[in-house]
Short mmCIF file of N, CA and C in Angstrom, two decimals:
data_model
loop_
_atom_site.label_atom_id
_atom_site.label_comp_id
_atom_site.label_asym_id
_atom_site.label_seq_id
_atom_site.Cartn_x
_atom_site.Cartn_y
_atom_site.Cartn_z
N MET A 5 0.83 -1.19 0.00
CA MET A 5 0.00 0.00 0.00
C MET A 5 0.87 1.24 0.00
N SER A 6 0.29 2.32 -0.42
CA SER A 6 1.03 3.58 -0.47
C SER A 6 1.18 4.14 0.93
N GLU A 7 2.38 4.56 1.23
CA GLU A 7 2.61 5.21 2.51
C GLU A 7 2.16 6.66 2.38
N GLY A 8 1.60 7.19 3.44
CA GLY A 8 1.19 8.58 3.42
C GLY A 8 -0.03 8.84 2.54
N LEU A 9 -0.94 7.89 2.47
CA LEU A 9 -2.14 8.04 1.68
C LEU A 9 -3.02 9.13 2.31
N LEU A 10 -3.30 10.17 1.56
CA LEU A 10 -4.06 11.30 2.08
C LEU A 10 -5.54 10.97 2.12
N SER A 11 -6.23 11.62 3.03
CA SER A 11 -7.68 11.46 3.14
C SER A 11 -8.34 12.09 1.92
N PRO A 12 -9.44 11.50 1.43
CA PRO A 12 -10.09 12.08 0.26
C PRO A 12 -10.65 13.47 0.56
N ASN A 13 -10.65 14.34 -0.46
CA ASN A 13 -11.09 15.72 -0.22
C ASN A 13 -12.10 16.24 -1.22
N LYS A 14 -12.50 15.46 -2.23
CA LYS A 14 -13.48 15.94 -3.20
C LYS A 14 -14.89 15.75 -2.64
N LYS A 15 -15.70 16.79 -2.81
CA LYS A 15 -17.06 16.79 -2.27
C LYS A 15 -18.08 16.44 -3.34
N LEU A 16 -19.26 16.08 -2.88
CA LEU A 16 -20.40 15.88 -3.76
C LEU A 16 -20.97 17.24 -4.16
N SER A 17 -21.90 17.24 -5.08
CA SER A 17 -22.58 18.47 -5.46
C SER A 17 -23.44 18.96 -4.30
N LYS A 18 -23.53 20.28 -4.13
CA LYS A 18 -24.37 20.84 -3.07
C LYS A 18 -25.85 20.53 -3.31
N LYS A 19 -26.20 20.25 -4.56
CA LYS A 19 -27.58 19.90 -4.87
C LYS A 19 -27.99 18.56 -4.26
N ALA A 20 -27.02 17.77 -3.82
CA ALA A 20 -27.31 16.47 -3.21
C ALA A 20 -28.21 16.63 -2.00
N VAL A 21 -27.99 17.69 -1.23
CA VAL A 21 -28.80 17.92 -0.03
C VAL A 21 -30.26 18.10 -0.43
N LYS A 22 -30.51 18.87 -1.49
CA LYS A 22 -31.89 19.07 -1.96
C LYS A 22 -32.52 17.75 -2.39
N VAL A 23 -31.76 16.95 -3.13
CA VAL A 23 -32.28 15.66 -3.62
C VAL A 23 -32.60 14.75 -2.44
N TRP A 24 -31.68 14.66 -1.48
CA TRP A 24 -31.90 13.79 -0.34
C TRP A 24 -33.07 14.28 0.52
N ARG A 25 -33.20 15.59 0.69
CA ARG A 25 -34.34 16.12 1.47
C ARG A 25 -35.65 15.88 0.74
N LEU A 26 -35.64 16.02 -0.58
CA LEU A 26 -36.85 15.74 -1.35
C LEU A 26 -37.22 14.27 -1.25
N THR A 27 -36.24 13.39 -1.31
CA THR A 27 -36.50 11.96 -1.16
C THR A 27 -37.10 11.66 0.21
N GLU A 28 -36.51 12.23 1.26
CA GLU A 28 -37.03 12.04 2.62
C GLU A 28 -38.45 12.60 2.74
N SER A 29 -38.70 13.76 2.13
CA SER A 29 -40.03 14.37 2.20
C SER A 29 -41.08 13.49 1.52
N LEU A 30 -40.75 12.96 0.35
CA LEU A 30 -41.68 12.07 -0.34
C LEU A 30 -41.97 10.83 0.50
N SER A 31 -40.95 10.29 1.12
CA SER A 31 -41.13 9.13 1.99
C SER A 31 -42.03 9.47 3.18
N ASN A 32 -41.82 10.65 3.75
CA ASN A 32 -42.63 11.08 4.89
C ASN A 32 -44.09 11.32 4.49
N VAL A 33 -44.31 11.88 3.32
CA VAL A 33 -45.68 12.12 2.84
C VAL A 33 -46.41 10.79 2.66
N ILE A 34 -45.73 9.81 2.09
CA ILE A 34 -46.34 8.49 1.91
C ILE A 34 -46.68 7.88 3.27
N SER A 35 -45.77 8.01 4.24
CA SER A 35 -46.01 7.50 5.59
C SER A 35 -47.21 8.19 6.24
N ILE A 36 -47.32 9.49 6.06
CA ILE A 36 -48.45 10.24 6.63
C ILE A 36 -49.77 9.77 6.01
N ILE A 37 -49.77 9.56 4.72
CA ILE A 37 -50.99 9.09 4.05
C ILE A 37 -51.40 7.71 4.58
N VAL A 38 -50.42 6.81 4.72
CA VAL A 38 -50.72 5.47 5.24
C VAL A 38 -51.26 5.57 6.66
N LEU A 39 -50.63 6.40 7.50
CA LEU A 39 -51.11 6.55 8.87
C LEU A 39 -52.50 7.17 8.91
N ALA A 40 -52.77 8.13 8.05
CA ALA A 40 -54.10 8.75 8.01
C ALA A 40 -55.16 7.70 7.63
N ILE A 41 -54.84 6.86 6.67
CA ILE A 41 -55.77 5.80 6.28
C ILE A 41 -56.00 4.84 7.44
N LEU A 42 -54.93 4.48 8.15
CA LEU A 42 -55.07 3.57 9.29
C LEU A 42 -55.89 4.21 10.42
N PHE A 43 -55.69 5.51 10.67
CA PHE A 43 -56.52 6.20 11.67
C PHE A 43 -57.99 6.21 11.25
N TYR A 44 -58.25 6.45 9.99
CA TYR A 44 -59.63 6.43 9.49
C TYR A 44 -60.23 5.04 9.66
N LEU A 45 -59.48 4.01 9.28
CA LEU A 45 -59.99 2.65 9.42
C LEU A 45 -60.21 2.29 10.88
N ASP A 46 -59.35 2.76 11.77
CA ASP A 46 -59.53 2.54 13.20
C ASP A 46 -60.82 3.20 13.69
N TYR A 47 -61.07 4.41 13.24
CA TYR A 47 -62.29 5.13 13.61
C TYR A 47 -63.53 4.45 13.02
N TYR A 48 -63.46 4.10 11.74
CA TYR A 48 -64.62 3.55 11.03
C TYR A 48 -65.00 2.16 11.56
N PHE A 49 -64.02 1.30 11.80
CA PHE A 49 -64.31 -0.07 12.21
C PHE A 49 -64.23 -0.27 13.73
N SER A 50 -63.91 0.77 14.47
CA SER A 50 -63.81 0.70 15.93
C SER A 50 -62.94 -0.47 16.37
N TRP A 51 -61.72 -0.48 15.89
CA TRP A 51 -60.79 -1.54 16.26
C TRP A 51 -60.54 -1.49 17.76
N VAL A 52 -59.91 -2.53 18.27
CA VAL A 52 -59.63 -2.58 19.71
C VAL A 52 -58.78 -1.37 20.11
N TYR A 53 -58.91 -0.97 21.36
CA TYR A 53 -58.33 0.29 21.83
C TYR A 53 -56.81 0.37 21.68
N TRP A 54 -56.11 -0.75 21.83
CA TRP A 54 -54.64 -0.71 21.81
C TRP A 54 -54.08 -0.40 20.42
N ILE A 55 -54.85 -0.64 19.38
CA ILE A 55 -54.38 -0.31 18.03
C ILE A 55 -54.22 1.21 17.89
N ASN A 56 -55.15 1.96 18.51
CA ASN A 56 -55.06 3.42 18.48
C ASN A 56 -53.75 3.88 19.13
N TRP A 57 -53.35 3.25 20.24
CA TRP A 57 -52.10 3.61 20.91
C TRP A 57 -50.88 3.28 20.03
N ILE A 58 -50.96 2.18 19.31
CA ILE A 58 -49.86 1.83 18.39
C ILE A 58 -49.77 2.88 17.29
N LEU A 59 -50.90 3.30 16.77
CA LEU A 59 -50.90 4.33 15.72
C LEU A 59 -50.34 5.66 16.24
N ILE A 60 -50.69 6.01 17.46
CA ILE A 60 -50.15 7.24 18.05
C ILE A 60 -48.64 7.12 18.22
N GLY A 61 -48.17 5.94 18.65
CA GLY A 61 -46.73 5.69 18.75
C GLY A 61 -46.05 5.82 17.40
N LEU A 62 -46.69 5.31 16.34
CA LEU A 62 -46.14 5.44 15.00
C LEU A 62 -46.07 6.90 14.54
N VAL A 63 -47.05 7.70 14.95
CA VAL A 63 -47.02 9.12 14.61
C VAL A 63 -45.84 9.80 15.29
N VAL A 64 -45.61 9.48 16.57
CA VAL A 64 -44.47 10.07 17.29
C VAL A 64 -43.16 9.66 16.62
N ILE A 65 -43.04 8.37 16.28
CA ILE A 65 -41.83 7.89 15.59
C ILE A 65 -41.70 8.59 14.23
N GLY A 66 -42.83 8.81 13.55
CA GLY A 66 -42.80 9.51 12.26
C GLY A 66 -42.35 10.95 12.39
N ILE A 67 -42.76 11.62 13.45
CA ILE A 67 -42.35 13.01 13.67
C ILE A 67 -40.84 13.08 13.93
N VAL A 68 -40.34 12.19 14.79
CA VAL A 68 -38.90 12.14 15.05
C VAL A 68 -38.15 11.79 13.77
N GLY A 69 -38.68 10.83 13.01
CA GLY A 69 -38.06 10.46 11.73
C GLY A 69 -38.07 11.61 10.73
N GLY A 70 -39.13 12.39 10.72
CA GLY A 70 -39.21 13.54 9.83
C GLY A 70 -38.18 14.60 10.18
N ILE A 71 -37.98 14.84 11.47
CA ILE A 71 -36.96 15.80 11.90
C ILE A 71 -35.58 15.28 11.51
N TRP A 72 -35.33 14.00 11.78
CA TRP A 72 -34.04 13.40 11.42
C TRP A 72 -33.85 13.42 9.89
N GLY A 73 -34.92 13.21 9.14
CA GLY A 73 -34.86 13.24 7.69
C GLY A 73 -34.48 14.61 7.14
N TYR A 74 -34.74 15.65 7.91
CA TYR A 74 -34.34 16.99 7.49
C TYR A 74 -32.88 17.27 7.85
N ILE A 75 -32.42 16.73 8.97
CA ILE A 75 -31.05 16.97 9.44
C ILE A 75 -30.05 16.07 8.71
N LYS A 76 -30.42 14.83 8.48
CA LYS A 76 -29.51 13.82 7.93
C LYS A 76 -28.85 14.20 6.60
N PRO A 77 -29.57 14.74 5.61
CA PRO A 77 -28.91 15.09 4.35
C PRO A 77 -27.76 16.08 4.51
N GLY A 78 -27.91 17.05 5.39
CA GLY A 78 -26.82 18.00 5.63
C GLY A 78 -25.59 17.33 6.22
N LEU A 79 -25.82 16.39 7.14
CA LEU A 79 -24.70 15.65 7.72
C LEU A 79 -24.04 14.74 6.69
N LEU A 80 -24.86 14.08 5.87
CA LEU A 80 -24.30 13.22 4.82
C LEU A 80 -23.41 14.02 3.89
N TYR A 81 -23.91 15.18 3.44
CA TYR A 81 -23.14 16.01 2.52
C TYR A 81 -21.83 16.49 3.17
N LYS A 82 -21.93 16.89 4.42
CA LYS A 82 -20.77 17.43 5.12
C LYS A 82 -19.65 16.40 5.27
N HIS A 83 -20.01 15.13 5.38
CA HIS A 83 -19.02 14.09 5.67
C HIS A 83 -18.71 13.17 4.49
N TRP A 84 -19.35 13.34 3.34
CA TRP A 84 -19.10 12.47 2.18
C TRP A 84 -17.94 13.04 1.39
N ARG A 85 -16.89 12.24 1.18
CA ARG A 85 -15.73 12.63 0.39
C ARG A 85 -15.31 11.46 -0.50
N TYR A 86 -14.67 11.79 -1.60
CA TYR A 86 -14.13 10.76 -2.48
C TYR A 86 -12.87 11.31 -3.13
N ASP A 87 -12.06 10.43 -3.66
CA ASP A 87 -10.87 10.83 -4.40
C ASP A 87 -10.39 9.62 -5.17
N ILE A 88 -9.63 9.87 -6.24
CA ILE A 88 -9.06 8.76 -7.00
C ILE A 88 -7.58 9.03 -7.24
N SER A 89 -6.87 7.94 -7.35
CA SER A 89 -5.47 7.99 -7.76
C SER A 89 -5.28 6.80 -8.71
N GLU A 90 -4.10 6.64 -9.22
CA GLU A 90 -3.87 5.52 -10.13
C GLU A 90 -3.96 4.18 -9.41
N GLU A 91 -3.85 4.19 -8.09
CA GLU A 91 -3.88 2.95 -7.33
C GLU A 91 -5.22 2.67 -6.67
N PHE A 92 -5.90 3.71 -6.16
CA PHE A 92 -7.09 3.49 -5.34
C PHE A 92 -8.22 4.46 -5.68
N LEU A 93 -9.43 3.98 -5.41
CA LEU A 93 -10.61 4.84 -5.30
C LEU A 93 -10.86 4.92 -3.80
N GLN A 94 -10.91 6.13 -3.27
CA GLN A 94 -11.13 6.33 -1.84
C GLN A 94 -12.52 6.90 -1.62
N LEU A 95 -13.24 6.32 -0.68
CA LEU A 95 -14.57 6.80 -0.31
C LEU A 95 -14.61 6.97 1.20
N LYS A 96 -15.12 8.10 1.63
CA LYS A 96 -15.24 8.36 3.06
C LYS A 96 -16.62 8.93 3.32
N SER A 97 -17.33 8.33 4.25
CA SER A 97 -18.67 8.81 4.56
C SER A 97 -18.99 8.52 6.03
N GLY A 98 -20.05 9.12 6.50
CA GLY A 98 -20.52 8.85 7.84
C GLY A 98 -20.25 9.97 8.82
N ALA A 99 -21.30 10.45 9.45
CA ALA A 99 -21.17 11.51 10.45
C ALA A 99 -20.96 10.89 11.83
N ILE A 100 -21.72 9.88 12.14
CA ILE A 100 -21.63 9.24 13.45
C ILE A 100 -20.66 8.07 13.39
N LYS A 101 -20.87 7.21 12.42
CA LYS A 101 -19.99 6.05 12.22
C LYS A 101 -19.24 6.29 10.91
N GLU A 102 -18.01 6.76 11.03
CA GLU A 102 -17.23 7.10 9.84
C GLU A 102 -16.72 5.83 9.16
N GLU A 103 -16.87 5.79 7.85
CA GLU A 103 -16.40 4.65 7.06
C GLU A 103 -15.46 5.17 5.98
N HIS A 104 -14.28 4.58 5.92
CA HIS A 104 -13.28 4.97 4.93
C HIS A 104 -12.94 3.72 4.14
N GLN A 105 -13.25 3.74 2.83
CA GLN A 105 -13.01 2.58 1.98
C GLN A 105 -11.92 2.89 0.96
N LEU A 106 -11.06 1.93 0.76
CA LEU A 106 -10.06 1.99 -0.29
C LEU A 106 -10.36 0.85 -1.26
N VAL A 107 -10.66 1.21 -2.48
CA VAL A 107 -10.94 0.20 -3.50
C VAL A 107 -9.77 0.21 -4.47
N PRO A 108 -9.01 -0.90 -4.52
CA PRO A 108 -7.87 -0.94 -5.45
C PRO A 108 -8.35 -0.89 -6.90
N MET A 109 -7.69 -0.10 -7.72
CA MET A 109 -8.07 0.01 -9.13
C MET A 109 -7.97 -1.34 -9.84
N THR A 110 -7.08 -2.20 -9.38
CA THR A 110 -6.92 -3.50 -10.03
C THR A 110 -8.11 -4.42 -9.79
N LYS A 111 -8.93 -4.13 -8.79
CA LYS A 111 -10.09 -4.97 -8.46
C LYS A 111 -11.38 -4.48 -9.12
N ILE A 112 -11.37 -3.30 -9.69
CA ILE A 112 -12.59 -2.74 -10.29
C ILE A 112 -12.87 -3.44 -11.61
N GLN A 113 -14.11 -3.94 -11.74
CA GLN A 113 -14.51 -4.66 -12.94
C GLN A 113 -15.35 -3.80 -13.88
N SER A 114 -16.15 -2.92 -13.31
CA SER A 114 -16.95 -2.04 -14.17
C SER A 114 -17.25 -0.74 -13.44
N VAL A 115 -17.53 0.27 -14.22
CA VAL A 115 -17.88 1.58 -13.69
C VAL A 115 -18.98 2.16 -14.56
N SER A 116 -19.99 2.75 -13.93
CA SER A 116 -21.12 3.29 -14.71
C SER A 116 -21.68 4.52 -14.01
N THR A 117 -22.46 5.28 -14.78
CA THR A 117 -23.18 6.41 -14.22
C THR A 117 -24.67 6.09 -14.29
N LYS A 118 -25.39 6.52 -13.28
CA LYS A 118 -26.83 6.28 -13.21
C LYS A 118 -27.52 7.59 -12.84
N GLN A 119 -28.78 7.69 -13.31
CA GLN A 119 -29.53 8.91 -13.02
C GLN A 119 -31.01 8.55 -12.90
N GLY A 120 -31.55 8.71 -11.70
CA GLY A 120 -32.97 8.49 -11.49
C GLY A 120 -33.74 9.78 -11.72
N PRO A 121 -35.05 9.75 -11.53
CA PRO A 121 -35.86 10.95 -11.80
C PRO A 121 -35.50 12.17 -10.95
N LEU A 122 -35.21 11.97 -9.67
CA LEU A 122 -34.87 13.12 -8.82
C LEU A 122 -33.48 13.65 -9.15
N LEU A 123 -32.54 12.76 -9.43
CA LEU A 123 -31.21 13.21 -9.84
C LEU A 123 -31.30 13.96 -11.17
N ARG A 124 -32.13 13.46 -12.08
CA ARG A 124 -32.29 14.11 -13.38
C ARG A 124 -32.85 15.52 -13.22
N LYS A 125 -33.79 15.69 -12.29
CA LYS A 125 -34.39 17.01 -12.05
C LYS A 125 -33.33 18.04 -11.68
N TYR A 126 -32.29 17.61 -10.96
CA TYR A 126 -31.23 18.51 -10.52
C TYR A 126 -29.95 18.39 -11.34
N GLY A 127 -29.97 17.61 -12.41
CA GLY A 127 -28.82 17.47 -13.29
C GLY A 127 -27.65 16.73 -12.65
N LEU A 128 -27.95 15.75 -11.81
CA LEU A 128 -26.91 15.01 -11.10
C LEU A 128 -26.86 13.56 -11.57
N TYR A 129 -25.72 12.93 -11.32
CA TYR A 129 -25.51 11.52 -11.66
C TYR A 129 -24.87 10.82 -10.47
N ALA A 130 -25.10 9.53 -10.37
CA ALA A 130 -24.41 8.69 -9.40
C ALA A 130 -23.42 7.82 -10.17
N VAL A 131 -22.21 7.72 -9.66
CA VAL A 131 -21.18 6.88 -10.28
C VAL A 131 -21.10 5.60 -9.47
N THR A 132 -21.29 4.46 -10.14
CA THR A 132 -21.27 3.16 -9.49
C THR A 132 -20.07 2.37 -9.96
N VAL A 133 -19.33 1.83 -9.01
CA VAL A 133 -18.14 1.03 -9.29
C VAL A 133 -18.39 -0.37 -8.75
N GLN A 134 -18.16 -1.37 -9.59
CA GLN A 134 -18.37 -2.75 -9.16
C GLN A 134 -17.05 -3.50 -9.12
N THR A 135 -16.87 -4.24 -8.03
CA THR A 135 -15.75 -5.15 -7.91
C THR A 135 -16.33 -6.56 -7.86
N MET A 136 -15.50 -7.56 -7.71
CA MET A 136 -15.97 -8.92 -7.66
C MET A 136 -16.96 -9.14 -6.51
N GLY A 137 -16.70 -8.53 -5.37
CA GLY A 137 -17.51 -8.81 -4.20
C GLY A 137 -18.43 -7.70 -3.74
N SER A 138 -18.35 -6.52 -4.32
CA SER A 138 -19.16 -5.43 -3.80
C SER A 138 -19.42 -4.36 -4.85
N THR A 139 -20.31 -3.46 -4.48
CA THR A 139 -20.64 -2.31 -5.32
C THR A 139 -20.47 -1.06 -4.47
N HIS A 140 -19.85 -0.05 -5.04
CA HIS A 140 -19.62 1.22 -4.35
C HIS A 140 -20.23 2.33 -5.20
N THR A 141 -20.92 3.26 -4.55
CA THR A 141 -21.59 4.34 -5.27
C THR A 141 -21.17 5.69 -4.71
N ILE A 142 -20.85 6.59 -5.62
CA ILE A 142 -20.65 8.00 -5.27
C ILE A 142 -21.96 8.67 -5.68
N PRO A 143 -22.77 9.13 -4.73
CA PRO A 143 -24.18 9.38 -4.98
C PRO A 143 -24.61 10.58 -5.84
N ALA A 144 -24.00 11.72 -5.76
CA ALA A 144 -24.58 12.89 -6.44
C ALA A 144 -23.49 13.82 -6.96
N LEU A 145 -23.21 13.70 -8.26
CA LEU A 145 -22.19 14.53 -8.89
C LEU A 145 -22.78 15.23 -10.10
N GLU A 146 -22.25 16.40 -10.40
CA GLU A 146 -22.64 17.11 -11.62
C GLU A 146 -22.26 16.25 -12.83
N LYS A 147 -22.94 16.45 -13.96
CA LYS A 147 -22.74 15.61 -15.14
C LYS A 147 -21.28 15.59 -15.60
N ALA A 148 -20.66 16.75 -15.73
CA ALA A 148 -19.28 16.81 -16.21
C ALA A 148 -18.33 16.11 -15.25
N VAL A 149 -18.53 16.30 -13.96
CA VAL A 149 -17.67 15.66 -12.95
C VAL A 149 -17.87 14.15 -12.97
N ALA A 150 -19.13 13.71 -13.05
CA ALA A 150 -19.42 12.28 -13.07
C ALA A 150 -18.84 11.60 -14.30
N THR A 151 -18.98 12.23 -15.45
CA THR A 151 -18.44 11.65 -16.68
C THR A 151 -16.93 11.57 -16.63
N GLU A 152 -16.30 12.64 -16.18
CA GLU A 152 -14.84 12.64 -16.09
C GLU A 152 -14.36 11.59 -15.08
N LEU A 153 -15.04 11.49 -13.95
CA LEU A 153 -14.67 10.51 -12.94
C LEU A 153 -14.83 9.09 -13.46
N ARG A 154 -15.95 8.83 -14.13
CA ARG A 154 -16.18 7.50 -14.71
C ARG A 154 -15.08 7.14 -15.70
N ASN A 155 -14.75 8.06 -16.58
CA ASN A 155 -13.72 7.80 -17.59
C ASN A 155 -12.34 7.63 -16.97
N THR A 156 -12.02 8.41 -15.95
CA THR A 156 -10.73 8.31 -15.28
C THR A 156 -10.62 6.97 -14.55
N ILE A 157 -11.67 6.58 -13.84
CA ILE A 157 -11.65 5.29 -13.15
C ILE A 157 -11.50 4.16 -14.16
N ALA A 158 -12.23 4.24 -15.26
CA ALA A 158 -12.13 3.21 -16.30
C ALA A 158 -10.71 3.13 -16.85
N LYS A 159 -10.09 4.27 -17.04
CA LYS A 159 -8.72 4.30 -17.55
C LYS A 159 -7.75 3.69 -16.54
N TYR A 160 -7.83 4.11 -15.29
CA TYR A 160 -6.93 3.60 -14.26
C TYR A 160 -7.16 2.11 -14.01
N ALA A 161 -8.41 1.67 -14.06
CA ALA A 161 -8.74 0.28 -13.80
C ALA A 161 -8.59 -0.59 -15.04
N LYS A 162 -8.30 0.05 -16.15
CA LYS A 162 -8.15 -0.64 -17.44
C LYS A 162 -9.42 -1.40 -17.81
N VAL A 163 -10.56 -0.75 -17.59
CA VAL A 163 -11.85 -1.30 -17.99
C VAL A 163 -12.07 -0.89 -19.44
N GLU A 164 -12.37 -1.86 -20.30
CA GLU A 164 -12.55 -1.57 -21.71
C GLU A 164 -14.03 -1.63 -22.05
N GLU A 165 -14.44 -0.79 -23.00
CA GLU A 165 -15.81 -0.82 -23.46
C GLU A 165 -16.06 -2.08 -24.27
N MET A 166 -17.21 -2.68 -24.03
CA MET A 166 -17.58 -3.89 -24.77
C MET A 166 -18.37 -3.46 -26.01
N GLU A 167 -17.99 -3.98 -27.15
CA GLU A 167 -18.72 -3.70 -28.39
C GLU A 167 -19.77 -4.77 -28.57
N GLU A 168 -20.98 -4.34 -28.92
CA GLU A 168 -22.07 -5.31 -29.08
C GLU A 168 -22.25 -5.67 -30.54
#
């Protein structure tokens, strides 16, 4: 291994926070709708009394989850870093439990960019790197950065395009 390997310092796009908050908000809205339907069904069918207490407990958990869903994207963005060299792809993430991964370029089998509907709305891409045993994703990068990163990783890892 390389001596004196520096910690990664490249950041994700700032738009990642918006995408992650929007994702959390959509998830929370769906949860609220499901809970509202369950409260209505509890009222309409007069279910046993303890089900109402479970639903109230779920609402409290949902409120705490909603607050955490607003805070979490900022923490993720603040602590997510990546970097590449000719030898390694470095990934560092985690606010509470920090994870630092070194992926040797010689182990990388494929690299791709992906874009879902929310990433597309903000012009972002996720770069996915696959090795024999795992998949690593850099979640939210601008198009030019993601394309350059994908091509650089492919070059360093000596991944060749397959002709069909």
